[in-house]
Every structure is written in C-alpha cells, then in structure tokens.
mmCIF file of C-alpha atoms in Angstrom:
data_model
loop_
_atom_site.group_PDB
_atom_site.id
_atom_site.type_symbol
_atom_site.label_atom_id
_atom_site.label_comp_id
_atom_site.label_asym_id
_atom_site.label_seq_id
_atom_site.Cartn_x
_atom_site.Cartn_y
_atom_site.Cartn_z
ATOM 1 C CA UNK A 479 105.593 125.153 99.337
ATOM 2 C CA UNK A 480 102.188 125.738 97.780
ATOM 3 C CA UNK A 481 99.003 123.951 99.843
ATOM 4 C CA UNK A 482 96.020 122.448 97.668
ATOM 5 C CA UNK A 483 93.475 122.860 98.574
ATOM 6 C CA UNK A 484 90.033 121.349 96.724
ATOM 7 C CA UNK A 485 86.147 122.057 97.341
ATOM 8 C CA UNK A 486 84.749 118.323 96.750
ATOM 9 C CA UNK A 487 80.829 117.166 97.034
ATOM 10 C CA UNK A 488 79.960 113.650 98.571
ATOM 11 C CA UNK A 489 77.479 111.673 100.220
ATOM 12 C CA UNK A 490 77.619 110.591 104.300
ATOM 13 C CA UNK A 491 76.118 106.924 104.114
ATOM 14 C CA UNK A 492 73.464 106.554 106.763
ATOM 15 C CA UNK A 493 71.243 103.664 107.900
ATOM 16 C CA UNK A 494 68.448 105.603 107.181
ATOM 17 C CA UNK A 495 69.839 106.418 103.478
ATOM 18 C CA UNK A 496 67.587 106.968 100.907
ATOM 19 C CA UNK A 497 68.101 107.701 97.199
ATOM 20 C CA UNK A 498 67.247 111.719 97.464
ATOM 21 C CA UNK A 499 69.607 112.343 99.978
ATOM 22 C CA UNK A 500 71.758 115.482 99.263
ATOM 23 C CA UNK A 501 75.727 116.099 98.692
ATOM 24 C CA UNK A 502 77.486 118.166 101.136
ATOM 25 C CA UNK A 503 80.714 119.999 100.992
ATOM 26 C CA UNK A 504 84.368 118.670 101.431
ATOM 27 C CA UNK A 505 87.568 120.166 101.689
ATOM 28 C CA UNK A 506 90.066 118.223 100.399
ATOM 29 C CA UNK A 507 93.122 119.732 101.818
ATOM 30 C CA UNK A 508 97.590 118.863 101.355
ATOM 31 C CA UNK A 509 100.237 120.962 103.193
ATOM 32 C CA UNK A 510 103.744 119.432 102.127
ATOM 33 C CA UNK A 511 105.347 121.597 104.477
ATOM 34 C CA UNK A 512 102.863 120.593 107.314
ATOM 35 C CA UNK A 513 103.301 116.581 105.999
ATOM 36 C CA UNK A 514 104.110 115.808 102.677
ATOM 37 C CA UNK A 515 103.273 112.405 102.784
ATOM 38 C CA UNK A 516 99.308 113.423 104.343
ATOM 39 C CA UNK A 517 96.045 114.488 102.723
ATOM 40 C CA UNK A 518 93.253 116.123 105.111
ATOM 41 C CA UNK A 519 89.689 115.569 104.644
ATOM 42 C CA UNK A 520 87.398 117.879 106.702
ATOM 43 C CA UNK A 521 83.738 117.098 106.855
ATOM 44 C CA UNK A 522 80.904 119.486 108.112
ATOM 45 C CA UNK A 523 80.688 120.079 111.405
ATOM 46 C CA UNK A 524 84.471 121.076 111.966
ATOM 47 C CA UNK A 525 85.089 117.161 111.442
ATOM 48 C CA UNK A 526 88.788 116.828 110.001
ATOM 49 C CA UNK A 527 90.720 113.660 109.027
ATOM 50 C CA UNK A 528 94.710 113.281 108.517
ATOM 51 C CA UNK A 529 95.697 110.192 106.673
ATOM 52 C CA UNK A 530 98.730 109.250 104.316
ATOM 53 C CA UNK A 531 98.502 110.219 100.499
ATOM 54 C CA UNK A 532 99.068 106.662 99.468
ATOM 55 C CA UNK A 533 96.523 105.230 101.317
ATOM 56 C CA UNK A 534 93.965 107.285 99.655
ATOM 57 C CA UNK A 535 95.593 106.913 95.914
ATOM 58 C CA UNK A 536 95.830 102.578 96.855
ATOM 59 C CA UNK A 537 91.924 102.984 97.524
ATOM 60 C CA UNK A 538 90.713 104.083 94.416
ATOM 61 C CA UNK A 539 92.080 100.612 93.066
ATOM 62 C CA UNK A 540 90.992 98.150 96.033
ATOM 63 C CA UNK A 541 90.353 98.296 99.412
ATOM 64 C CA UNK A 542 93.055 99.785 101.763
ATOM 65 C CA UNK A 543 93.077 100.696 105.665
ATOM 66 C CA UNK A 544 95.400 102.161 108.089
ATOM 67 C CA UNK A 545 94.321 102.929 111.842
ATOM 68 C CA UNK A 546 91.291 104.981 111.535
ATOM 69 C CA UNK A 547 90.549 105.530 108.356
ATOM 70 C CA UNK A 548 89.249 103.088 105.447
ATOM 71 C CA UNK A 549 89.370 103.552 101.690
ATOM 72 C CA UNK A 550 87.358 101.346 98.779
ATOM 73 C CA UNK A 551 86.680 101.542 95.195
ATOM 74 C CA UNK A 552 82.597 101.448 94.939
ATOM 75 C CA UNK A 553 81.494 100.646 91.756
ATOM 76 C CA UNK A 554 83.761 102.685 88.491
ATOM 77 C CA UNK A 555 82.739 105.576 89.124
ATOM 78 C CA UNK A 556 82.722 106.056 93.496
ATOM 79 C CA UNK A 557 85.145 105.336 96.167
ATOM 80 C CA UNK A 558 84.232 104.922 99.752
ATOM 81 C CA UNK A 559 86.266 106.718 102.309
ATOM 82 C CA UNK A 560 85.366 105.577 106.088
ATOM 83 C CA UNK A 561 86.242 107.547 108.936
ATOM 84 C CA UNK A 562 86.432 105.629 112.513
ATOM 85 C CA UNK A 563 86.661 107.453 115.733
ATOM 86 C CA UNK A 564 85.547 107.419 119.663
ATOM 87 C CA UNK A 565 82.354 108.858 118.645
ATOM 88 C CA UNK A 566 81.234 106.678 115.877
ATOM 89 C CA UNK A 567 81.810 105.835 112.009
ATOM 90 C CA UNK A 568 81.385 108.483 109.294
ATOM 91 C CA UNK A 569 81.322 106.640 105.719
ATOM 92 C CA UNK A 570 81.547 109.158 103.011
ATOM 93 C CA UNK A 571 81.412 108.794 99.384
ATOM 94 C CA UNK A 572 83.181 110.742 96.784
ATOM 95 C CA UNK A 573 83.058 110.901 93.022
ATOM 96 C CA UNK A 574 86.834 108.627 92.336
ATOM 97 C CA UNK A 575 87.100 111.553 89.518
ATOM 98 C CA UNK A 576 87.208 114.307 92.128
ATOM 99 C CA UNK A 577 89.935 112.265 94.282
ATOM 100 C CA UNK A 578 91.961 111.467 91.391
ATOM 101 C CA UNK A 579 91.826 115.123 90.125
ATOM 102 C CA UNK A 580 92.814 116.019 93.943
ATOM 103 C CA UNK A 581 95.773 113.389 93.590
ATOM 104 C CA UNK A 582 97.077 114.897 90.528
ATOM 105 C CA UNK A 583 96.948 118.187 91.787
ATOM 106 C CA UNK A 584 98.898 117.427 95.032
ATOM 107 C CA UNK A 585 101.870 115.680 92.892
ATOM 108 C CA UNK A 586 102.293 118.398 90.674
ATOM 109 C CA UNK A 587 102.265 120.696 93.150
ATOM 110 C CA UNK A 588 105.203 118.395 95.497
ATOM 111 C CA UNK A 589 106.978 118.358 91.621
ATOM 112 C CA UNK A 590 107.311 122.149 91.526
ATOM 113 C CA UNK A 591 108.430 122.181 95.032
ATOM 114 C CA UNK A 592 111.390 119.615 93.827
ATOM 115 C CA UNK A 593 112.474 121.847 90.527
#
C-alpha cells in the first residue's frame, strides 16, 4: 500500500503568543498497512501523535475529541488540533486547506489500494 506522507507548516499556541511568532514544520503522515483508519502528526522535537482519520476530517467542520487528542474549526480558514499528554498540552494550528489537501490525498491513495 502506498504511505502519504505531507510536509505541513503551523503554529504551537503558547501563553506567551504573540502575533510574530513563526511556523514550524509538520509531518503529516498515513500508513494503511500500519492502520488504515489512523493519521500521524509528528511535531518537532521527535513529538508524534496517532489518532483516527475521521476524527481529524469531523474537526474541520466542528469540534471533535477522542482520548488525547482534540480537533476544532478556528475561524474559515484554521483548524485547531490539541495534543494532551503526561507532560502537558501542545495546541497546534494548521492552515484547514493543508489538512483537507492531506485528507484527499490519504483517500485516494486507500482508493487505489481497493482497485
């Protein structure tokens, strides 16, 4: 099966935000012979998150969670993905575009699998 694998940019959203604050890198990453029903996100900092597909595709449209992991449309053009663990809260946010191009990319690639 072929993994896709996509270079994103977002945000982290601190308490000590301000407006200049710079993107950093993102791999969005889905193995369907790994899970097919799971999308990874990894984070700098060897930070990686495993959470279902749907929950990040029922995001974009309202806001969603499942265990430790979060997902909310900000706004029409951002969505909100937090990340909950023993060591804190990471909330991240994406351009919705590059998630819904990453979404696309993962079903065609599960369709050609299924031909």
């Amino acid at each position: 099966m072929s993994v896709v694998e996509q270079y994103a940019r977002a945000h982290i959203v601190t308490d000590t935000q301000d407006d200049d604050r710079e993107a950093v890198p993102v791999v969005l990453r889905y193995d369907p012979d790994a899970d097919p029903r799971a999308v990874r996100v990894g984070l700098p900092g060897a930070h990686e998150w495993s959470f279902s597909r749907e929950l990040l595709e029922e995001g974009l449209r309202g806001p969603v969670g499942a265990g430790e992991v979060r997902v909310w449309p900000c706004g029409r053009v951002q969505a909100v993905v937090e990340f909950h663990s023993a060591g804190g809260v990471a909330v991240v946010q994406f351009e919705r575009k590059a998630l819904i191009r990453f979404l696309r990319r993962t079903y065609m690639a599960g369709a050609r699998v299924s031909s």
